[in-house]
PDB file of C-alpha atoms in Angstrom:
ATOM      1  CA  UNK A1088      13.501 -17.750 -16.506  1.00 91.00           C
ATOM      2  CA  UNK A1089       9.931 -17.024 -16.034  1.00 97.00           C
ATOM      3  CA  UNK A1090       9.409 -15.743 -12.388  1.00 99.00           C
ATOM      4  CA  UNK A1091      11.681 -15.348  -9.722  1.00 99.00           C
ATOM      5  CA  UNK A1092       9.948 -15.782  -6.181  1.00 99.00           C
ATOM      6  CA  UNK A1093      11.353 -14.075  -3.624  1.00 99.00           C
ATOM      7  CA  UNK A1094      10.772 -14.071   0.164  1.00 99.00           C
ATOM      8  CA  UNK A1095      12.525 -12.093   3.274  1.00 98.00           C
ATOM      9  CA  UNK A1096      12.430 -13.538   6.210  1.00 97.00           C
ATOM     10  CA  UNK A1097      13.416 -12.878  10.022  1.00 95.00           C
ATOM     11  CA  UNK A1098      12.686 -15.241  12.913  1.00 96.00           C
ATOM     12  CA  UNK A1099       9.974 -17.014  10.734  1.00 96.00           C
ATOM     13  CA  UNK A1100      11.123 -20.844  10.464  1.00 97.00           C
ATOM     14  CA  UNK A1101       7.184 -22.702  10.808  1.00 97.00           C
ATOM     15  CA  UNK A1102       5.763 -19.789   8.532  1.00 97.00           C
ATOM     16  CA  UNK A1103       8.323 -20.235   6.303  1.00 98.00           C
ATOM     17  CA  UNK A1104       8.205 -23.803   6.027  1.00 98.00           C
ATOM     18  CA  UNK A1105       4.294 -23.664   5.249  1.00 98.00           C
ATOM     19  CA  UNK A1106       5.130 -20.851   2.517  1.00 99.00           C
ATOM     20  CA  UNK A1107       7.920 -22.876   0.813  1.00 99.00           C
ATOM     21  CA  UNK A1108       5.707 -26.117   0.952  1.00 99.00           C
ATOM     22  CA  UNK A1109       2.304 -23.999  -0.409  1.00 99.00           C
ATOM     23  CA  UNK A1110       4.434 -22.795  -3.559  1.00 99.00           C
ATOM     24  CA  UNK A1111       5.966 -26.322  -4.744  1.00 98.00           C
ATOM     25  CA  UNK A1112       2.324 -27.636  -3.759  1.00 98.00           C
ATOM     26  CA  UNK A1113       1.018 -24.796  -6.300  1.00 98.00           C
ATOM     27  CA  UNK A1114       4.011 -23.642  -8.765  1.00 97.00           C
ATOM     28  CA  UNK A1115       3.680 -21.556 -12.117  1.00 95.00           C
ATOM     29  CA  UNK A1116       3.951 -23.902 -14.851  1.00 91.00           C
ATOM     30  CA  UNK A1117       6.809 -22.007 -16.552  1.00 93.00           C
ATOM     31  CA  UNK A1118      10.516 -21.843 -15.147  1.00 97.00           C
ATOM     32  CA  UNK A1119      11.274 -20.230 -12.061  1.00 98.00           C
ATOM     33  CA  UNK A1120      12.961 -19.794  -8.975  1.00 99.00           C
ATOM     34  CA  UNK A1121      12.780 -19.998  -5.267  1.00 99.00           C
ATOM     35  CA  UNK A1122      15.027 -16.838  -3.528  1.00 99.00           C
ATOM     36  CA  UNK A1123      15.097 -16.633   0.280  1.00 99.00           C
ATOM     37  CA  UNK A1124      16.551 -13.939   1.982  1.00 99.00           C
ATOM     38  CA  UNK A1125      17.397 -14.520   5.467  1.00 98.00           C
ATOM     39  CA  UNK A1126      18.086 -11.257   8.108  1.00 98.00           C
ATOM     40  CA  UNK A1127      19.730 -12.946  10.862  1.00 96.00           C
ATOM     41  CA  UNK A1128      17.137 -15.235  12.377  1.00 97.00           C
ATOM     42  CA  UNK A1129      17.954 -17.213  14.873  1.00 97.00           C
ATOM     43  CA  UNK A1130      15.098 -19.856  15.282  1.00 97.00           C
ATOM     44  CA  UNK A1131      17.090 -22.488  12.878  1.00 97.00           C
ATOM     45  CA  UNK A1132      15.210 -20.898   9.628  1.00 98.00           C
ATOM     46  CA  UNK A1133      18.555 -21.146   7.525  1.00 98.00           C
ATOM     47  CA  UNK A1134      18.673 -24.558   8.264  1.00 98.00           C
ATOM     48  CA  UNK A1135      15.634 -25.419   7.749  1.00 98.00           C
ATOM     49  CA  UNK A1136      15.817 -24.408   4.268  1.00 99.00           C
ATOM     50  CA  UNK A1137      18.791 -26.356   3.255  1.00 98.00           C
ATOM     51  CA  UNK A1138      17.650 -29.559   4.775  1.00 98.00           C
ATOM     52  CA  UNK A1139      14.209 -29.665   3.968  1.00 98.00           C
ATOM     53  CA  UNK A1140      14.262 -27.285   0.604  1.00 99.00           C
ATOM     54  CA  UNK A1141      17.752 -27.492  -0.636  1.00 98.00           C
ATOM     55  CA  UNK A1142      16.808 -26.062  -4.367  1.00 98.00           C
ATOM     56  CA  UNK A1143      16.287 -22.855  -3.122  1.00 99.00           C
ATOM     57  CA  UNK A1144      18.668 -20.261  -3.405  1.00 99.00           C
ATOM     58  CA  UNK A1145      19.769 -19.020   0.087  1.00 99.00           C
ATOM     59  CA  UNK A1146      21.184 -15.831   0.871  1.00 99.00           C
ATOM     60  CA  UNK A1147      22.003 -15.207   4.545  1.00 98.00           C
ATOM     61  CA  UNK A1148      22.905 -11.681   6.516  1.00 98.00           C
ATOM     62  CA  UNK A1149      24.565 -11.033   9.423  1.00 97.00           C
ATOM     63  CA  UNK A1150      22.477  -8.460  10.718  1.00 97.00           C
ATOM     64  CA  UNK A1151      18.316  -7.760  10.014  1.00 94.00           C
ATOM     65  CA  UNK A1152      18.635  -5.196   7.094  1.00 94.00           C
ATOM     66  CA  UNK A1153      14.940  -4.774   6.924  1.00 90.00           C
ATOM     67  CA  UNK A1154      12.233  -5.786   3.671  1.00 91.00           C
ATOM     68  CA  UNK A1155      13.542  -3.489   1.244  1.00 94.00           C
ATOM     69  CA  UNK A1156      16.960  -4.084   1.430  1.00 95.00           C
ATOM     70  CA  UNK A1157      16.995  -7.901   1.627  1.00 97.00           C
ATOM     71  CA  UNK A1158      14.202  -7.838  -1.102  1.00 98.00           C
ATOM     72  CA  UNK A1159      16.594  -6.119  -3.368  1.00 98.00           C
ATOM     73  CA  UNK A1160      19.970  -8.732  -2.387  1.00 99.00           C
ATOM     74  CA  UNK A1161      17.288 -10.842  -3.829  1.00 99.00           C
ATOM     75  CA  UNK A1162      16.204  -8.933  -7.304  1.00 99.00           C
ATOM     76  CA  UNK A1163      19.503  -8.275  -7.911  1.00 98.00           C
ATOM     77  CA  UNK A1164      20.261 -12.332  -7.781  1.00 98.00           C
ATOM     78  CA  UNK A1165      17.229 -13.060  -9.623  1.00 99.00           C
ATOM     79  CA  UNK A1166      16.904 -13.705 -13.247  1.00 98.00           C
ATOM     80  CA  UNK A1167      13.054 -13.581 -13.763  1.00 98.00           C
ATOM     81  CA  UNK A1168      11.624 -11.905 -16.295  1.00 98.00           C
ATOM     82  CA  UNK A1169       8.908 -10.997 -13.392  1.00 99.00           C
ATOM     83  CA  UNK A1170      10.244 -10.887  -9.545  1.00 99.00           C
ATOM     84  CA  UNK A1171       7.289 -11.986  -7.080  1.00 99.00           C
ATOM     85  CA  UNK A1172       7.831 -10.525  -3.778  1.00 99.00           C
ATOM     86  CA  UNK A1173       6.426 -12.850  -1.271  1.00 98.00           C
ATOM     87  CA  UNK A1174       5.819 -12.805   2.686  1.00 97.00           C
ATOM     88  CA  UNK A1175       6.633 -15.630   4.656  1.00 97.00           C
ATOM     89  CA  UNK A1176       3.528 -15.567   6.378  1.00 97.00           C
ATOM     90  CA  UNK A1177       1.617 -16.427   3.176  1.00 98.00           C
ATOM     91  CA  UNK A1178       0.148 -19.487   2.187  1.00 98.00           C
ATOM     92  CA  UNK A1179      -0.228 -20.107  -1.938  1.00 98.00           C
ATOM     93  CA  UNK A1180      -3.208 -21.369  -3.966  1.00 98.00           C
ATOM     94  CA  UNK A1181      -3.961 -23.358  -7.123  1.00 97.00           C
ATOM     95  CA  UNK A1182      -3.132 -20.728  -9.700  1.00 97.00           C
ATOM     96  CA  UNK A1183      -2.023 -17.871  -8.035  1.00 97.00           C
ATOM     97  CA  UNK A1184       1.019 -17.547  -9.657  1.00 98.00           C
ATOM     98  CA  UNK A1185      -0.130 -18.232 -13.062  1.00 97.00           C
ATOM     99  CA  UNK A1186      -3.116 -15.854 -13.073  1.00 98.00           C
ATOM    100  CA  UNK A1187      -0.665 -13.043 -11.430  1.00 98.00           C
ATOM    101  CA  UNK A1188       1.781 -14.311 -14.808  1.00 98.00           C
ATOM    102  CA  UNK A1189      -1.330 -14.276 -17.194  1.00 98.00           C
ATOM    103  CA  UNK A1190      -2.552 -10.653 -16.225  1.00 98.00           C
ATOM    104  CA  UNK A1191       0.629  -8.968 -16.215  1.00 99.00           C
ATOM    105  CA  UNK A1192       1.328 -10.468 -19.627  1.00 98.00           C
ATOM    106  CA  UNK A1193      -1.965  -9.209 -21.301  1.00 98.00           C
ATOM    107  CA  UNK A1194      -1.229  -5.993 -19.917  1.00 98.00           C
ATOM    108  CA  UNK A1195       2.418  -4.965 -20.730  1.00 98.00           C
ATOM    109  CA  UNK A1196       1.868  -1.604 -19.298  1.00 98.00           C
ATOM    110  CA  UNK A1197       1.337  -2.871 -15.849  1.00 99.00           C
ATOM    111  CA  UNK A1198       4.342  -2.453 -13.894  1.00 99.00           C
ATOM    112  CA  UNK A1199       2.784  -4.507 -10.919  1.00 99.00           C
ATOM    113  CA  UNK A1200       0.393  -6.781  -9.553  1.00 99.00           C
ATOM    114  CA  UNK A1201      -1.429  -8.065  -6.610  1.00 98.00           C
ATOM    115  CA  UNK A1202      -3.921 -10.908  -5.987  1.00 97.00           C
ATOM    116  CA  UNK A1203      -6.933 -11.054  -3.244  1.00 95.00           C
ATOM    117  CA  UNK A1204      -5.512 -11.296   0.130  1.00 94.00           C
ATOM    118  CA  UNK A1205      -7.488 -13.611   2.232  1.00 94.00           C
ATOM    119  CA  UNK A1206      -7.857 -14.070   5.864  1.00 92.00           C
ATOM    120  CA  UNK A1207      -7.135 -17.435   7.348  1.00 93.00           C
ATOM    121  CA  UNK A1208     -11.206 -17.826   7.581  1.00 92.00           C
ATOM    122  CA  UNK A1209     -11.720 -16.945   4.160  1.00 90.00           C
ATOM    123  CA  UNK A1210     -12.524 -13.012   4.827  1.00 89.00           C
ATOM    124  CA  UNK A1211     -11.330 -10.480   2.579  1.00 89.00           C
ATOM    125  CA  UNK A1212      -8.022  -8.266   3.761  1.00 89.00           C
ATOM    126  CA  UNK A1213      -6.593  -5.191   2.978  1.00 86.00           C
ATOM    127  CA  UNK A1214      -3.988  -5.239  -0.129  1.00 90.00           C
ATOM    128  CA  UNK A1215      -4.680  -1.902  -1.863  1.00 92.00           C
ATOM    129  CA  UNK A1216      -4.888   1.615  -1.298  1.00 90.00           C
ATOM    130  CA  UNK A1217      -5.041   5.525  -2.747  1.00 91.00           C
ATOM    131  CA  UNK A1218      -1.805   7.215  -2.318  1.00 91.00           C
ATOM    132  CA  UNK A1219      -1.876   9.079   1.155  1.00 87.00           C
ATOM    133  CA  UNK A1220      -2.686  12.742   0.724  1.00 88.00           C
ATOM    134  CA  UNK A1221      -3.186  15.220   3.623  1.00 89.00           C
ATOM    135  CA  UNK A1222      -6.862  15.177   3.851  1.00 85.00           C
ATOM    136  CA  UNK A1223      -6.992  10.913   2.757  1.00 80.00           C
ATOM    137  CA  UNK A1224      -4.347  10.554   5.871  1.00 76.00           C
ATOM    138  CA  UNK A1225      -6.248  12.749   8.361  1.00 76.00           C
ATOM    139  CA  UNK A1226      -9.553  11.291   7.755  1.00 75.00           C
ATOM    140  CA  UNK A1227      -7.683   7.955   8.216  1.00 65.00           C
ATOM    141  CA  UNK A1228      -5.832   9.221  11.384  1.00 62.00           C
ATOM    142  CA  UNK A1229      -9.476  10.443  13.074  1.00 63.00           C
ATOM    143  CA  UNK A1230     -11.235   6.661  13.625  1.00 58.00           C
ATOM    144  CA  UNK A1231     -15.102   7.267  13.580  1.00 48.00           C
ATOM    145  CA  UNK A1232     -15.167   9.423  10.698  1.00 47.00           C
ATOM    146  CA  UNK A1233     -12.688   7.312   8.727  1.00 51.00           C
ATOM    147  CA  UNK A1234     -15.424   4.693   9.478  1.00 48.00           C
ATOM    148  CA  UNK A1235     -18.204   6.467   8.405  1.00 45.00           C
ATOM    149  CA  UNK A1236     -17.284   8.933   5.232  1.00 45.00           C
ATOM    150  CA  UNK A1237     -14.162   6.605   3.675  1.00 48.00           C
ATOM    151  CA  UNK A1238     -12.688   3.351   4.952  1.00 48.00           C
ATOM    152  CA  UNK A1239      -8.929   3.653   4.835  1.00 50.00           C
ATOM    153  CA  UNK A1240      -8.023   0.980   2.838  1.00 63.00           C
ATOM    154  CA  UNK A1241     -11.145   0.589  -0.217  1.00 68.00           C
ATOM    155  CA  UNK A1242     -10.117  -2.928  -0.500  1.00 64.00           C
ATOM    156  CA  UNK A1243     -12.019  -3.827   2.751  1.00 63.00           C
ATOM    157  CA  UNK A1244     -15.395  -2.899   1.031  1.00 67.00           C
ATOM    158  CA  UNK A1245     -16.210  -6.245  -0.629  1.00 64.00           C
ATOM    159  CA  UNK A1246     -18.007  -5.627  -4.197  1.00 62.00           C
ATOM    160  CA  UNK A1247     -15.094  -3.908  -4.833  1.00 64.00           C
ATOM    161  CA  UNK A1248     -12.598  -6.632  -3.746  1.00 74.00           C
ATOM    162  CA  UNK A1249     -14.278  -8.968  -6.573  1.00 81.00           C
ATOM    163  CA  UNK A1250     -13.725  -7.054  -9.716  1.00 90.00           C
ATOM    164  CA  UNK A1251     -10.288  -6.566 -10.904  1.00 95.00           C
ATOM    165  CA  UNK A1252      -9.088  -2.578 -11.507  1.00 95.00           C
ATOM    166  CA  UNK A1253      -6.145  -0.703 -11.827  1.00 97.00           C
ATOM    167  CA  UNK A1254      -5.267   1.007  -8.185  1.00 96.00           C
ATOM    168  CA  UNK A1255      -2.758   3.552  -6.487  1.00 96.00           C
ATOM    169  CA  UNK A1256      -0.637   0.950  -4.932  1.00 96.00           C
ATOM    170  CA  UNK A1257      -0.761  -2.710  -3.042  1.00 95.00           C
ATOM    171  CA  UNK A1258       0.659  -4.421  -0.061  1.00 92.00           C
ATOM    172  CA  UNK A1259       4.140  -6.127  -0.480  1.00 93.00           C
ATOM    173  CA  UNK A1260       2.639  -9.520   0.937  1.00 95.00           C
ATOM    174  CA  UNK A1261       2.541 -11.248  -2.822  1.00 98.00           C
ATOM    175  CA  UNK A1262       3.577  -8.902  -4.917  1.00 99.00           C
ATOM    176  CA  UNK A1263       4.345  -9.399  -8.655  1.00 99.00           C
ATOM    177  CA  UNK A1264       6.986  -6.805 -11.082  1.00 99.00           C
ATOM    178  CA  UNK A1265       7.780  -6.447 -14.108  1.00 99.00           C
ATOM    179  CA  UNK A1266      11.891  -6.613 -14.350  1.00 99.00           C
ATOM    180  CA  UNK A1267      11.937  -4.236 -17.435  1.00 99.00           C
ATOM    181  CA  UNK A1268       9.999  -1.555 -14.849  1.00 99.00           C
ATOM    182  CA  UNK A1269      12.413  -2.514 -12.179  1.00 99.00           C
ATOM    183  CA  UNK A1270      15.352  -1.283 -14.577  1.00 98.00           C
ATOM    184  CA  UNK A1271      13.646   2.154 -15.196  1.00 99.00           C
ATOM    185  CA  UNK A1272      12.190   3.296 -12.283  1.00 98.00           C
ATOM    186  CA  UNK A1273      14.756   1.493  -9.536  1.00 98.00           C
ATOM    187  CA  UNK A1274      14.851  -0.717  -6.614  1.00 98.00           C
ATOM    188  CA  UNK A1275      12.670  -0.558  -3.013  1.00 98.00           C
ATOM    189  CA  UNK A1276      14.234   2.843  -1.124  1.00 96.00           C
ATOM    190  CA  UNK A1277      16.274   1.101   1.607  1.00 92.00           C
ATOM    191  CA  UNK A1278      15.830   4.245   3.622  1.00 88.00           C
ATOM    192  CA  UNK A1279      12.149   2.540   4.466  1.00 79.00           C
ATOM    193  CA  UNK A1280      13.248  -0.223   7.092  1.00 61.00           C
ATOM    194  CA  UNK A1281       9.556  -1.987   7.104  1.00 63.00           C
ATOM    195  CA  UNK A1282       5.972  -0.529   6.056  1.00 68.00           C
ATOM    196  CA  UNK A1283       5.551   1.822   3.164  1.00 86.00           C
ATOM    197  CA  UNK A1284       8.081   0.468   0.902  1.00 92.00           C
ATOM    198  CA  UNK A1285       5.240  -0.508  -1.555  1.00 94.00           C
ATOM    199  CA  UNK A1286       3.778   2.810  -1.511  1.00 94.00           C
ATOM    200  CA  UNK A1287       7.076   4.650  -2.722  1.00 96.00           C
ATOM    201  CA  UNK A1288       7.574   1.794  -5.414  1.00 98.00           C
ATOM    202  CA  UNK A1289       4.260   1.925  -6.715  1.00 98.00           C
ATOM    203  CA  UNK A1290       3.942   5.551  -6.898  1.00 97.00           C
ATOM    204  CA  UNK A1291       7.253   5.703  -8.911  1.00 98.00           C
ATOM    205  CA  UNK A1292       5.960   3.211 -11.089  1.00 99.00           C
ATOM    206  CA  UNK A1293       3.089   5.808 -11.796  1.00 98.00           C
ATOM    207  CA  UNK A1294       5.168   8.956 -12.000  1.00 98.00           C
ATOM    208  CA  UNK A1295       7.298   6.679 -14.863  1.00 98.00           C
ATOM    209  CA  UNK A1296       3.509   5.365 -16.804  1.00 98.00           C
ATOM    210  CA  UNK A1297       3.245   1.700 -15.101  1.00 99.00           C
ATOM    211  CA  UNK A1298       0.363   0.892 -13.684  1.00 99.00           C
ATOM    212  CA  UNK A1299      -0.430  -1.265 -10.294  1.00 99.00           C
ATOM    213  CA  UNK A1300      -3.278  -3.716 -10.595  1.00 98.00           C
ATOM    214  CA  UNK A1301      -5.120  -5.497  -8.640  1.00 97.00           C
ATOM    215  CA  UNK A1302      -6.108  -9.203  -9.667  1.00 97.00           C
ATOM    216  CA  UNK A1303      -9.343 -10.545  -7.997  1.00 95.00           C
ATOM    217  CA  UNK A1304      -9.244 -13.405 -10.015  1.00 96.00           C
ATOM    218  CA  UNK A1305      -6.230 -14.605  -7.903  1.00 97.00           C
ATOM    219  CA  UNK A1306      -5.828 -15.630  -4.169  1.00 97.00           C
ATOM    220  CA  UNK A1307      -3.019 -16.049  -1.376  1.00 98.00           C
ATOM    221  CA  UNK A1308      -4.339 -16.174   2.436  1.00 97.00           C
ATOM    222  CA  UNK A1309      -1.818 -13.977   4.497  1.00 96.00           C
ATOM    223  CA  UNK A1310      -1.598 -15.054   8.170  1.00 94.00           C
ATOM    224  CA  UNK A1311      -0.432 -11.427   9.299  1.00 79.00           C
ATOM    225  CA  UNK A1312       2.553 -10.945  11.857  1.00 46.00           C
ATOM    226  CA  UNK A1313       5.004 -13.053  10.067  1.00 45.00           C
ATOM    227  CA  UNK A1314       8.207 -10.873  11.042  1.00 46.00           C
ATOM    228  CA  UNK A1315       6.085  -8.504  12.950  1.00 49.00           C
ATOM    229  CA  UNK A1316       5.376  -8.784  16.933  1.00 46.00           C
ATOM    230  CA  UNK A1317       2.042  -7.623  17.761  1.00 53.00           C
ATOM    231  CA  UNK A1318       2.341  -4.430  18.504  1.00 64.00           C
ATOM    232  CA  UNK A1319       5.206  -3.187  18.863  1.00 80.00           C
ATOM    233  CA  UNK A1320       6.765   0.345  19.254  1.00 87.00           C
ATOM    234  CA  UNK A1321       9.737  -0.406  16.607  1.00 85.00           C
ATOM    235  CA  UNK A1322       6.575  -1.647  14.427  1.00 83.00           C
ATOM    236  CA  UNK A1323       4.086   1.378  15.104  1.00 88.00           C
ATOM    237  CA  UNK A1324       7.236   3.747  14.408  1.00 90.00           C
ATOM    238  CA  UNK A1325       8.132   2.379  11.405  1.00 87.00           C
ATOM    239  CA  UNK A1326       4.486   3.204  10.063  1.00 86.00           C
ATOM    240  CA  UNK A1327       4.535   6.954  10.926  1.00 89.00           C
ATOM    241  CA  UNK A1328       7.896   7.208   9.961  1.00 91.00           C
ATOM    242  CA  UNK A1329       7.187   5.973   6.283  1.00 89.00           C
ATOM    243  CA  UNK A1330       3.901   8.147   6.131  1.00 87.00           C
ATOM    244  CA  UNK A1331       6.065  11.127   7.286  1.00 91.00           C
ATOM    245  CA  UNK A1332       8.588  10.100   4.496  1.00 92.00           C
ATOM    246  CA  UNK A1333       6.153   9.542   1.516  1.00 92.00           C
ATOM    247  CA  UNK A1334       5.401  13.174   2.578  1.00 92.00           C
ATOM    248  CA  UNK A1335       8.438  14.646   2.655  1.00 92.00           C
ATOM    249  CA  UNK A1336       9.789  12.545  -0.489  1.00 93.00           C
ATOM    250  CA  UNK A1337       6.939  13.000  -3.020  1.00 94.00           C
ATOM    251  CA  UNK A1338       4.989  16.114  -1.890  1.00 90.00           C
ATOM    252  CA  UNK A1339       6.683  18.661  -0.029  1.00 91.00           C
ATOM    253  CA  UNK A1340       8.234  19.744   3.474  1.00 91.00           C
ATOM    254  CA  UNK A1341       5.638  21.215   4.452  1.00 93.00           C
ATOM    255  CA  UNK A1342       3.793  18.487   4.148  1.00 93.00           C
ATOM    256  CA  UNK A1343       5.888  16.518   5.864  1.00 92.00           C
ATOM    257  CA  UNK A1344       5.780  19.303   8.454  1.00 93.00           C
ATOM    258  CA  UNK A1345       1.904  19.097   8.583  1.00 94.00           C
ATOM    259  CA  UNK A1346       2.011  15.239   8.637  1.00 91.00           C
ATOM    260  CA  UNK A1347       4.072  15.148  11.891  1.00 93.00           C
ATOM    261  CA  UNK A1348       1.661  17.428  13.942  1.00 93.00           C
ATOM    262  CA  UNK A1349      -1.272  15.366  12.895  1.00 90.00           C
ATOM    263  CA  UNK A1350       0.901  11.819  14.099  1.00 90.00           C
ATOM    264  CA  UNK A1351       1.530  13.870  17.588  1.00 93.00           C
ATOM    265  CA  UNK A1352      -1.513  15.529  17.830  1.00 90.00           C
ATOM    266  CA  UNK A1353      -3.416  11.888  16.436  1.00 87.00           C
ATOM    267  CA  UNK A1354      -1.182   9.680  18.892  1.00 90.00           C
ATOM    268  CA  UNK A1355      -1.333  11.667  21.791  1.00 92.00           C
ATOM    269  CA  UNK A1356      -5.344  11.666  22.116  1.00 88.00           C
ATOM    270  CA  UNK A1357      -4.602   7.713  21.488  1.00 86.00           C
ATOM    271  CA  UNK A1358      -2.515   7.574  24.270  1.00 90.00           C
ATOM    272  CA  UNK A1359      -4.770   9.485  26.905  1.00 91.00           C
ATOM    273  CA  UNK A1360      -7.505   7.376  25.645  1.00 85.00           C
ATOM    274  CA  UNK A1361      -5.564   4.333  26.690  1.00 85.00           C
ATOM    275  CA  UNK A1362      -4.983   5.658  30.279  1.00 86.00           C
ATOM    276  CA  UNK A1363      -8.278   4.832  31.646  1.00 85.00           C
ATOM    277  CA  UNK A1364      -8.135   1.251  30.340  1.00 76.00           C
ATOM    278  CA  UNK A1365      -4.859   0.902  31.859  1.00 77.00           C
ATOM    279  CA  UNK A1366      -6.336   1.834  35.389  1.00 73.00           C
ATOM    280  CA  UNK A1367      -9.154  -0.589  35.073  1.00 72.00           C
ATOM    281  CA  UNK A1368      -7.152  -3.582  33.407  1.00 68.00           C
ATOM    282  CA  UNK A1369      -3.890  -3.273  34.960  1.00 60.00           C
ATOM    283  CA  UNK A1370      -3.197  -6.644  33.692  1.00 61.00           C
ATOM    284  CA  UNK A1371      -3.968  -5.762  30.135  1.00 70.00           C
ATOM    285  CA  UNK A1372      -0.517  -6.160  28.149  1.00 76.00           C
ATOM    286  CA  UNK A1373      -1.850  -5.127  24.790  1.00 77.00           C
ATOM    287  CA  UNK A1374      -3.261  -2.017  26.179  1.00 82.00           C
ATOM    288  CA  UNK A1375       0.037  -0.988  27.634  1.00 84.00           C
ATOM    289  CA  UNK A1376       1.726  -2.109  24.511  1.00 86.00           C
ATOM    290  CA  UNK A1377      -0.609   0.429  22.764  1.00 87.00           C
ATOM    291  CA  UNK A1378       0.167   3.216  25.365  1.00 90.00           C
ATOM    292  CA  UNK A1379       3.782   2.994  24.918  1.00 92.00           C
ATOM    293  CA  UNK A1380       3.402   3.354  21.175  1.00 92.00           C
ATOM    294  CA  UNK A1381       1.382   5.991  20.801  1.00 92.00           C
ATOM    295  CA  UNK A1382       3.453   8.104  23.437  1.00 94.00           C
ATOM    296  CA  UNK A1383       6.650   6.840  21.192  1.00 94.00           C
ATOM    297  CA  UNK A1384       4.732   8.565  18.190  1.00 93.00           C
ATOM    298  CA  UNK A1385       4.795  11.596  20.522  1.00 94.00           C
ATOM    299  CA  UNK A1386       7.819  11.867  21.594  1.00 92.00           C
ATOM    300  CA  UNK A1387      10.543  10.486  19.741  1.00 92.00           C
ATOM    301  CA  UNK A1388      11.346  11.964  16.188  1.00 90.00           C
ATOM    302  CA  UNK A1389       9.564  11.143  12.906  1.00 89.00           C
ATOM    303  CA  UNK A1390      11.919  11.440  10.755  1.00 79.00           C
ATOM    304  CA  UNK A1391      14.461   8.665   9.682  1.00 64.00           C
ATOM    305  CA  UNK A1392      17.893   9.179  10.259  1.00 55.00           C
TER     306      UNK A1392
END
């Protein structure tokens, strides 16, 4: 078995459907297989899949378990030689999977691999970062600086989005990995419930000598929001929460200490800023939503459980 494709999903039947039909439109000309993870949905997703894609290999929970752990239910049912971890919300393009396959075969110390990720428009969208250091995260934390001295994610800048390089770490949306680096370095940490799974993975893969690269030669539009509400305070939490976590994980407590004062400190001038707004569109839901997250990043604890 070539490539095992593997896709979590929760709540996301019409995405999914467009996903499942975009990879038999565009398959990888070797063997593979189609693994679908579903965390509880209950919008008719699981049977959707039977009845419209019955060769795919269903796994159903009884409860949301989150992307890491449903992504690894479906490695460790896989037989790939490469697992492709794929979002529901993406759509697949004439080659994708077979330039993703090509690179990571003419580079055998590549541990993992990414392709462009376009906007539904044809725009180019963030897929790769640095690995967060303190400065790198405050910088990113502070908005009109971030703007001007470093954009927070270098895949937005567009000459470099073109040329294919070896970077820190890339977005889970179509991700490709090598088994054999699977078996040495370990699954996704389940402790990560959604958002900054990748970043842990990829910086493992480092620490062990795989690299991460990023394949501009390849393509998948992601339609964002799959799984995701818009914004949402489970959502925003589960960002600072993973940032906090890298932290405390990979560098050091304090660290992690410092990293939680600049979320509160960061969040809370967020949420004052949002006040006014709130006073002069009182009918302005996403504004509100805002609010309420940021004050969430305030007050409720960073840590995970």
């Amino acid at each position: 078995m070539d490539l095992s494709i593997l896709i979590a999903s929760w709540n996301t039947r019409e995405l999914l459907a467009q996903c499942l039909e975009s990879v038999y439109a565009n398959p990888p000309t070797g063997e593979f297989e189609i693994i679908v993870v579903d965390n509880a949905s209950v919008d008719g997703s699981v049977g959707m899949v039977r009845e419209r894609f019955p060769q795919v290999i269903l796994i159903e929970n009884s409860e949301n378990v989150g992307f890491a752990r449903a992504n690894n239910q479906a490695i460790c049912n896989s037989q790939g030689e490469y697992v492709l971890l794929l979002n529901s919300d993406v759509i697949a393009l004439p080659a994708t999977f077979e330039l993703l396959l090509e690179l990571m075969d003419a580079n055998p110390r590549a541990g993992a691999a990414g392709p462009i990720l376009l906007n539904p428009d044809g725009s180019f969208q963030a897929s790769y970062n640095d690995f967060p250091t303190l400065l790198r995260e405050g910088l990113a934390l502070i908005g009109p600086i971030k703007r001007r001295w470093e954009p927070y994610y270098p895949s937005h800048r567009p000459e470099v989005s073109r040329r294919t390089r070896t970077v820190d770490w890339m977005g889970g949306a179509c991700l490709i990995v090598r088994r054999t680096c699977i078996d040495q370095i370990g699954l996704l940490d389940e402790r990560t419930h959604m958002y900054g799974e990748e970043v842990d993975w990829c910086y493992r893969m480092k620490q062990a000598g795989w690299s991460t690269v990023y394949c501009a030669d390849a393509a998948v539009i992601h339609l964002g929001g799959g799984s995701s509400t818009a914004y949402s305070v489970s959502r925003h939490m589960a960002i600072q929460r993973g940032k906090v976590y890298f932290f405390r994980k990979h560098r050091s407590r304090g660290a992690a200490r410092t990293m939680v004062g600049m979320v509160r400190v960061t969040n809370l001038a967020k949420a004052l800023a949002m006040v006014p707004a709130m006073k002069l569109r009182p009918d302005a839901s996403q504004v509100r939503a805002r609010f309420v997250a940021y004050w969430a990043a305030v007050r409720e604890p960073l840590q995970y459980p």
